[in-house]
Structures are given as structure tokens and as C-alpha cells.
Coordinates of N, CA and C in Angstrom, one line a residue:
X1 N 231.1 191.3 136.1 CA 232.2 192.2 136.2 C 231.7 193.5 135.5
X2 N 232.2 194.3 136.3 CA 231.4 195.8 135.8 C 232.9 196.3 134.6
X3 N 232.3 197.2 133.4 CA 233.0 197.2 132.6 C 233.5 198.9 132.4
X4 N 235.0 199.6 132.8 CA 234.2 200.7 133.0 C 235.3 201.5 131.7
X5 N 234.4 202.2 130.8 CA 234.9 202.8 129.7 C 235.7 204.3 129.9
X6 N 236.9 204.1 130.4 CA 238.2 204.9 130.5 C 238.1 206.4 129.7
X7 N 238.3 205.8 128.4 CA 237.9 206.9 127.5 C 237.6 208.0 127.4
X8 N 235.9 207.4 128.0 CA 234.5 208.8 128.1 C 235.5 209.8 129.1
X9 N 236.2 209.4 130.1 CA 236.8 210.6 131.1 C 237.8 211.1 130.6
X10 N 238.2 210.4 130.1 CA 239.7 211.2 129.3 C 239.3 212.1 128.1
X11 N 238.1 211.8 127.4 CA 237.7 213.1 125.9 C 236.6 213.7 127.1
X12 N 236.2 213.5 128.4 CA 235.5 214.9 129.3 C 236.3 215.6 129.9
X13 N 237.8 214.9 130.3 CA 238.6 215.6 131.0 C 239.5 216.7 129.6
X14 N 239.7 216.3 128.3 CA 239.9 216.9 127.2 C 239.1 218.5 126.9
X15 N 237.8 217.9 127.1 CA 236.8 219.2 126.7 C 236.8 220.0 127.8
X16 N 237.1 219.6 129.1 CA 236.9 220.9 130.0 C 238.1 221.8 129.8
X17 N 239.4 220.6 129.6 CA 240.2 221.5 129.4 C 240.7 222.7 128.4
X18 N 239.9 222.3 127.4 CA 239.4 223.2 125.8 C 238.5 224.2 126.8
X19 N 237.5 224.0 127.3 CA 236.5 225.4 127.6 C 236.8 226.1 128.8
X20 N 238.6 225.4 129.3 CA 238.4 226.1 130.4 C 239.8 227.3 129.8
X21 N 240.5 226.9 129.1 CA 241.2 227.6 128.1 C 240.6 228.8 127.2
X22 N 239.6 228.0 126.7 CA 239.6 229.3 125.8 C 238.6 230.4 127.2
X23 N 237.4 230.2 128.0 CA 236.9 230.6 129.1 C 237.9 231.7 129.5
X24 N 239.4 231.2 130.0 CA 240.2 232.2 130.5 C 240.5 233.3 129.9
X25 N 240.8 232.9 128.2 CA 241.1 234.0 127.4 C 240.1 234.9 127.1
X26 N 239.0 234.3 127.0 CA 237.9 234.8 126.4 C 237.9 236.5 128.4
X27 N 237.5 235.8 128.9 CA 237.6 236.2 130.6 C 238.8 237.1 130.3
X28 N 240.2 237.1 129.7 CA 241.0 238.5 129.9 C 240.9 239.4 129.0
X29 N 240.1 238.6 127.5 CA 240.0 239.9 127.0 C 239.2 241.0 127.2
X30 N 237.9 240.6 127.7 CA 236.8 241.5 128.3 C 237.7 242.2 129.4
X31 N 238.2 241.9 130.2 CA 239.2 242.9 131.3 C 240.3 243.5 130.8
X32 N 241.0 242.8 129.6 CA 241.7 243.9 129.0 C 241.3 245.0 128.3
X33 N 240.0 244.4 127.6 CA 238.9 245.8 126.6 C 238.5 246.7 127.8
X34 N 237.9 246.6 128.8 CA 237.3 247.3 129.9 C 238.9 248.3 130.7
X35 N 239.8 248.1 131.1 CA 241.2 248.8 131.2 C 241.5 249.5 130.0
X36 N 241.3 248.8 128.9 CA 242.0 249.5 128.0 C 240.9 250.8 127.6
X37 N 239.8 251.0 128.0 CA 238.6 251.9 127.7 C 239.2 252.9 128.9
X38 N 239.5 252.4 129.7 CA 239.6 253.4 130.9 C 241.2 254.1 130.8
X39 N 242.2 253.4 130.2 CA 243.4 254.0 130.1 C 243.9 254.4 128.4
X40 N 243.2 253.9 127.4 CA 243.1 254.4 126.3 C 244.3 253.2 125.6
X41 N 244.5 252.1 126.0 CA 245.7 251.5 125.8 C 246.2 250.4 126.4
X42 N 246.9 249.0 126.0 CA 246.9 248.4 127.0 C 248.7 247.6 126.3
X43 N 249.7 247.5 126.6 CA 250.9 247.2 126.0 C 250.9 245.6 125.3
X44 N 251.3 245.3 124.8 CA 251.3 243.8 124.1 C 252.3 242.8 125.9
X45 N 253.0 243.4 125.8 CA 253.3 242.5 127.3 C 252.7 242.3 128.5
X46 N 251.9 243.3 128.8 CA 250.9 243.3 129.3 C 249.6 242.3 129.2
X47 N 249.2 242.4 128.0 CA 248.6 241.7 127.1 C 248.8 240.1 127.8
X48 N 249.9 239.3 127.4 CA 250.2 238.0 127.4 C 250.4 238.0 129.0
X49 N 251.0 239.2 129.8 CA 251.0 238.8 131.0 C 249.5 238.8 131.7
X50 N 249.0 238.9 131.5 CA 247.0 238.8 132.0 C 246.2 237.7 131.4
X51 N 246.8 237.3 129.9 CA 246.0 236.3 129.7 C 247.3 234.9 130.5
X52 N 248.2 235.1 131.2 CA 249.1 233.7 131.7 C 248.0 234.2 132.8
X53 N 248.0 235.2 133.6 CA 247.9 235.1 135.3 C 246.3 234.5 135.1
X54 N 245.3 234.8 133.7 CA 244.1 234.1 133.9 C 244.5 232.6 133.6
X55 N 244.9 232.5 132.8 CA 245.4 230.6 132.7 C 245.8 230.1 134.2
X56 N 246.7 231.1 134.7 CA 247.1 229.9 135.9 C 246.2 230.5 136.9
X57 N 246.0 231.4 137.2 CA 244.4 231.5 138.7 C 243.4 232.0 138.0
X58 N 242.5 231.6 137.2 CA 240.9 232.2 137.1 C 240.9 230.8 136.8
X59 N 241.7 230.1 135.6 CA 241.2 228.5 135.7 C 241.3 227.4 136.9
X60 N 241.6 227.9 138.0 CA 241.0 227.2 138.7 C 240.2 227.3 139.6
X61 N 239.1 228.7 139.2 CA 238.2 228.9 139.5 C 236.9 228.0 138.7
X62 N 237.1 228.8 136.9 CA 236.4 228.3 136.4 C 236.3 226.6 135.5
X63 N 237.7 226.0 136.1 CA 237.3 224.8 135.7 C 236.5 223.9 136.5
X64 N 236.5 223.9 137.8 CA 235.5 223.2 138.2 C 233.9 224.0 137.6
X65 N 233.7 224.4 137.4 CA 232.3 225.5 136.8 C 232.2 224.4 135.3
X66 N 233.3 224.0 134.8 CA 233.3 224.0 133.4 C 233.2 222.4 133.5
X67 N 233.8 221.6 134.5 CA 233.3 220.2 134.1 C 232.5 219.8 135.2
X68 N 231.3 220.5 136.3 CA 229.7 220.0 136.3 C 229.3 220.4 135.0
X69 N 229.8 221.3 134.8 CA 228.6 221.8 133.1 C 228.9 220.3 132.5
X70 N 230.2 220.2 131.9 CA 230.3 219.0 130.9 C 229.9 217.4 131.1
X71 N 230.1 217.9 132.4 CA 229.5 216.6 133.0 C 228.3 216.1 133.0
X72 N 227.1 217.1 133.6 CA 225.9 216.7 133.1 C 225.2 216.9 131.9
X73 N 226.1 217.5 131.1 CA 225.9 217.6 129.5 C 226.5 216.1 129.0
X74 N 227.3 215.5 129.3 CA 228.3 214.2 129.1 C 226.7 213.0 129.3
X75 N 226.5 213.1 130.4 CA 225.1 212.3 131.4 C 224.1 212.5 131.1
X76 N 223.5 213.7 130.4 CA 222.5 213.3 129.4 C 222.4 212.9 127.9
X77 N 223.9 213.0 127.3 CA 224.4 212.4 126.1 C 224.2 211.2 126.3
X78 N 224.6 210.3 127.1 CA 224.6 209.1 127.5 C 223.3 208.3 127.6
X79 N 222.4 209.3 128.1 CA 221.1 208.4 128.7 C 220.0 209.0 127.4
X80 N 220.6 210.5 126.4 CA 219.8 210.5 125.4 C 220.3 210.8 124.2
X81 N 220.6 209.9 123.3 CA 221.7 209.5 122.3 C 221.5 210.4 121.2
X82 N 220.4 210.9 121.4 CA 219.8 211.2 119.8 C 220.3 213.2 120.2
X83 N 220.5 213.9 121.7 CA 221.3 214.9 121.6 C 223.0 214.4 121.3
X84 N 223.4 213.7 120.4 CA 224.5 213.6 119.8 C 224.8 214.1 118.7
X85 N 223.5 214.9 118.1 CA 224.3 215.3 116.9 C 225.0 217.2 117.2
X86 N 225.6 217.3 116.6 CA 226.7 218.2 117.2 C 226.2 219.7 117.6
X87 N 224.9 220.3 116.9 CA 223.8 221.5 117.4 C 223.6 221.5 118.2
X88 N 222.9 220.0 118.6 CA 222.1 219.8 119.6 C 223.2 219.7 121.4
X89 N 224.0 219.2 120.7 CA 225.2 219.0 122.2 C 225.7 220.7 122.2
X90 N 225.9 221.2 121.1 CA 226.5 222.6 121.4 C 225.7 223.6 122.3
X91 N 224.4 223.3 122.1 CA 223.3 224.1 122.6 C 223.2 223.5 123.5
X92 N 223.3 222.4 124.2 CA 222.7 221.5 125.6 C 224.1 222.4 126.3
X93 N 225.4 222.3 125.7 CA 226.7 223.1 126.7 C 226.3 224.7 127.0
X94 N 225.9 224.9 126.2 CA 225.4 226.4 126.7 C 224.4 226.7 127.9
X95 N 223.1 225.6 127.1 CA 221.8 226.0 127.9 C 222.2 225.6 128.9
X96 N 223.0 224.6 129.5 CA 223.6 224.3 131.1 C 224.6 225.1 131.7
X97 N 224.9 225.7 130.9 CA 226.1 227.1 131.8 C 225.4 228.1 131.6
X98 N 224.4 228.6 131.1 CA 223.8 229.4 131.1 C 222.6 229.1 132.4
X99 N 222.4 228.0 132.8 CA 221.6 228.4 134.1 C 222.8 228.1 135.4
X100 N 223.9 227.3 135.0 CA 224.7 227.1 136.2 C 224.9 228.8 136.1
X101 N 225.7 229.7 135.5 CA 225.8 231.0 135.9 C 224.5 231.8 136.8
X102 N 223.3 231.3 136.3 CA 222.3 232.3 136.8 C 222.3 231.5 138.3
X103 N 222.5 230.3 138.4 CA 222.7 229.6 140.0 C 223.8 230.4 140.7
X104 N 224.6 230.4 139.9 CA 226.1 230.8 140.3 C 225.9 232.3 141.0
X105 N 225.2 233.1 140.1 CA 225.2 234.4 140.9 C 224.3 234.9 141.7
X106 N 223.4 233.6 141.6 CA 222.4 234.1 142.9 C 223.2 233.5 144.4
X107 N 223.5 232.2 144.4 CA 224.2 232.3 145.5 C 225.4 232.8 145.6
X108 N 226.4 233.7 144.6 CA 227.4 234.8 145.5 C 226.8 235.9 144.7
X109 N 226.2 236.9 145.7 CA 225.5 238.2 144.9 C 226.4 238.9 144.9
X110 N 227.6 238.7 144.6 CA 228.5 240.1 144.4 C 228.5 240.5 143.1
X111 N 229.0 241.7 142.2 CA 228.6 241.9 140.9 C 228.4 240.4 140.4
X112 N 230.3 240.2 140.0 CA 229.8 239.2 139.2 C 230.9 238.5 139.2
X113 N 230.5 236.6 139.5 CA 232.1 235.9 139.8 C 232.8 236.0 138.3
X114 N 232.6 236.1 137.5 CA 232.8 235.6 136.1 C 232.8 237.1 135.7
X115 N 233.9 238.2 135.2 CA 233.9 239.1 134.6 C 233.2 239.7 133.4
X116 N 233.7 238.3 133.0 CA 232.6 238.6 131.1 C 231.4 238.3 130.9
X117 N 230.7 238.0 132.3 CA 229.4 237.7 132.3 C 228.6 239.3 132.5
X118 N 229.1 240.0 132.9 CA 228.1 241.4 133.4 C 227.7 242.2 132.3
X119 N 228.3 241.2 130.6 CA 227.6 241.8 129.5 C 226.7 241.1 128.7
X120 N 226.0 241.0 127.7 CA 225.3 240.1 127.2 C 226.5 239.5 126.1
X121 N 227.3 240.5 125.1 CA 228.4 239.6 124.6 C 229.5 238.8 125.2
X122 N 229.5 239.0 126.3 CA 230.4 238.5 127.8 C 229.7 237.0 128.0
X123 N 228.7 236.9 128.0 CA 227.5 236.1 128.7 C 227.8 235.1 127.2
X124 N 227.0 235.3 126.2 CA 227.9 234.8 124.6 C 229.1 234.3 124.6
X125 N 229.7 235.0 124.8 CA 230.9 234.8 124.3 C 231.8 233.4 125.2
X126 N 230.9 232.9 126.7 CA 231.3 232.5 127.6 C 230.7 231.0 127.2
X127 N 229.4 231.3 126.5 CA 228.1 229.9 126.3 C 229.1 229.4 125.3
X128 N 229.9 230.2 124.1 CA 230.6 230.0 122.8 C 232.1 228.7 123.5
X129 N 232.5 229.2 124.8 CA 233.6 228.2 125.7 C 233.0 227.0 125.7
X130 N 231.6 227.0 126.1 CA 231.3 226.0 126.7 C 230.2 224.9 125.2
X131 N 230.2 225.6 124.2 CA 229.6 224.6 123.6 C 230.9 224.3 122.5
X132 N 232.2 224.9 122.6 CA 233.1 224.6 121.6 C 234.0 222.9 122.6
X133 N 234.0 223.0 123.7 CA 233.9 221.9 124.8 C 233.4 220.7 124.4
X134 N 231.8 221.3 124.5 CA 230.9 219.7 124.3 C 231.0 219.4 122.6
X135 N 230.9 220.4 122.0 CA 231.9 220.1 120.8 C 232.7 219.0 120.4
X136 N 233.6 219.7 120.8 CA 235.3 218.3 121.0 C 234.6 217.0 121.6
X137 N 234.0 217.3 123.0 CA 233.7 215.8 123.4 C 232.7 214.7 122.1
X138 N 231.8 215.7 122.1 CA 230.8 215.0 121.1 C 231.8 214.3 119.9
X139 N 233.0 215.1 119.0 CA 233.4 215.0 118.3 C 233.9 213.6 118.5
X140 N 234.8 213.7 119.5 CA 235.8 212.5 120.2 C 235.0 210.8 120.3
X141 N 233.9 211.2 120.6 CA 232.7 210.2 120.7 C 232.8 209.5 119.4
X142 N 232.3 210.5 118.6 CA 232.0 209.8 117.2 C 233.1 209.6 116.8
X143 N 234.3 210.1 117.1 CA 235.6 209.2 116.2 C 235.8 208.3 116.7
X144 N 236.1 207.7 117.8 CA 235.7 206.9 118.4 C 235.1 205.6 117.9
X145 N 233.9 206.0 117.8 CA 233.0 205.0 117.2 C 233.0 204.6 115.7
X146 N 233.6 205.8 114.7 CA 233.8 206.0 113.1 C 235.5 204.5 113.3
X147 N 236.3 205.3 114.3 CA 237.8 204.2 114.2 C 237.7 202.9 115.2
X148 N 236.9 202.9 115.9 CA 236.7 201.5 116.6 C 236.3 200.1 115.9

């Protein structure tokens, strides 16, 4: 009987949902700084109405983006135990969205799918989504295992 551990999908489906969250916000403020350069200004209602419209349509752009990342970050956690300590998974969520993006924009060459990517603090600030993600997951693992 195959045994199949529930859990691992529910703290992956947890972390995407963390890096696809903060991702969106992180993704309106760069487009609110870049408007607000260009109009000197940007209203506080405004404000919360841009980071809702990226919560409900840019994440579901970038959550699929966000759990192949965590996923084969999840799948080499699995098969190599010793990237479990929490550096090491933070930097494995990065270094893997950091080439899924460079995949990403070669096959759609338009500027850029990802707004906050066309800066190098954009580009940062985006790897910072995705290792605060594998983060949580890694976290959830070891509690897990600390209350089991």
C-alpha cells in the first residue's frame, strides 16, 4: 500500500500562497513607484485599489510561476535533505526563480511578463517572495517533525 503524506501539499500549497501574496504586492509597489515618478503622486485609495486588482489578476498569473518554483525546490528538499537547513532552501527558492524568470523571458520576449523584474531591485525584491515561501515550507517541515 502506497503511503501518501497529505501534509507535504498542504505546507506547498501554504508557501505558494505566502510568495504569491507577498509577489503581488511586492509587483504593485514597483508600478505604483514608477506612476507615482511619472505623476508626482499616487492617492492612498488608489494605493489599496492596485494592490486588490494585483491580488485578484496578477496572482493568477504568477502563482502558477510560484509553485513549479516551489515545487522543484520541495523535490529536491526531498531527495537532498541536508538543503533543509533554512539558507540553504532560501537560496535554492531564489536560484530557481531566478532561472525560471530568465526561461520565462526568453520564451515571451516582450519587455517584461513580471513588472518588477526590468530592475535589478525588482529582480531582488521578487527572489526575497520566493525564498520567504520556501522559508515557511522548510519551516512547516521541521515543525512538523519537532511536534510529531
Amino acid at each position: 500500500m502506497i503511503s501518501v503524506r497529505w501534509y507535504l501539499l498542504w505546507y506547498l500549497l501554504l508557501a505558494v500562497l505566502l510568495t504569491t501574496v507577498l509577489a503581488c504586492i511586492t509587483q504593485s509597489g514597483f508600478n505604483l513607484a514608477a506612476i507615482a515618478a511619472l505623476t508626482g503622486g499616487v492617492a492612498a485609495g488608489d494605493i489599496a485599489a492596485t494592490i486588490w486588482f494585483d491580488l485578484t489578476h496578477f496572482s493568477l498569473t504568477y502563482a502558477p510561476i510560484a509553485l513549479v518554483n516551489l515545487l522543484v525546490a520541495a523535490v529536491l528538499l526531498h531527495f537532498l535533505p541536508l538543503l533543509r537547513r533554512y539558507w540553504l532552501a532560501a537560496g535554492l527558492g531564489a536560484v530557481l526563480l531566478y532561472l525560471m524568470l530568465l526561461i520565462i523571458n526568453i520564451i515571451a520576449p516582450m519587455p517584461t511578463l513580471i513588472a518588477a523584474t526590468r530592475s535589478n531591485t525588482g529582480i531582488i525584491s521578487m527572489l526575497l517572495c520566493s525564498s520567504a515561501g520556501m522559508l515557511s515550507y522548510v519551516w512547516l517541515l521541521k515543525r512538523r517533525k519537532l511536534y510529531a
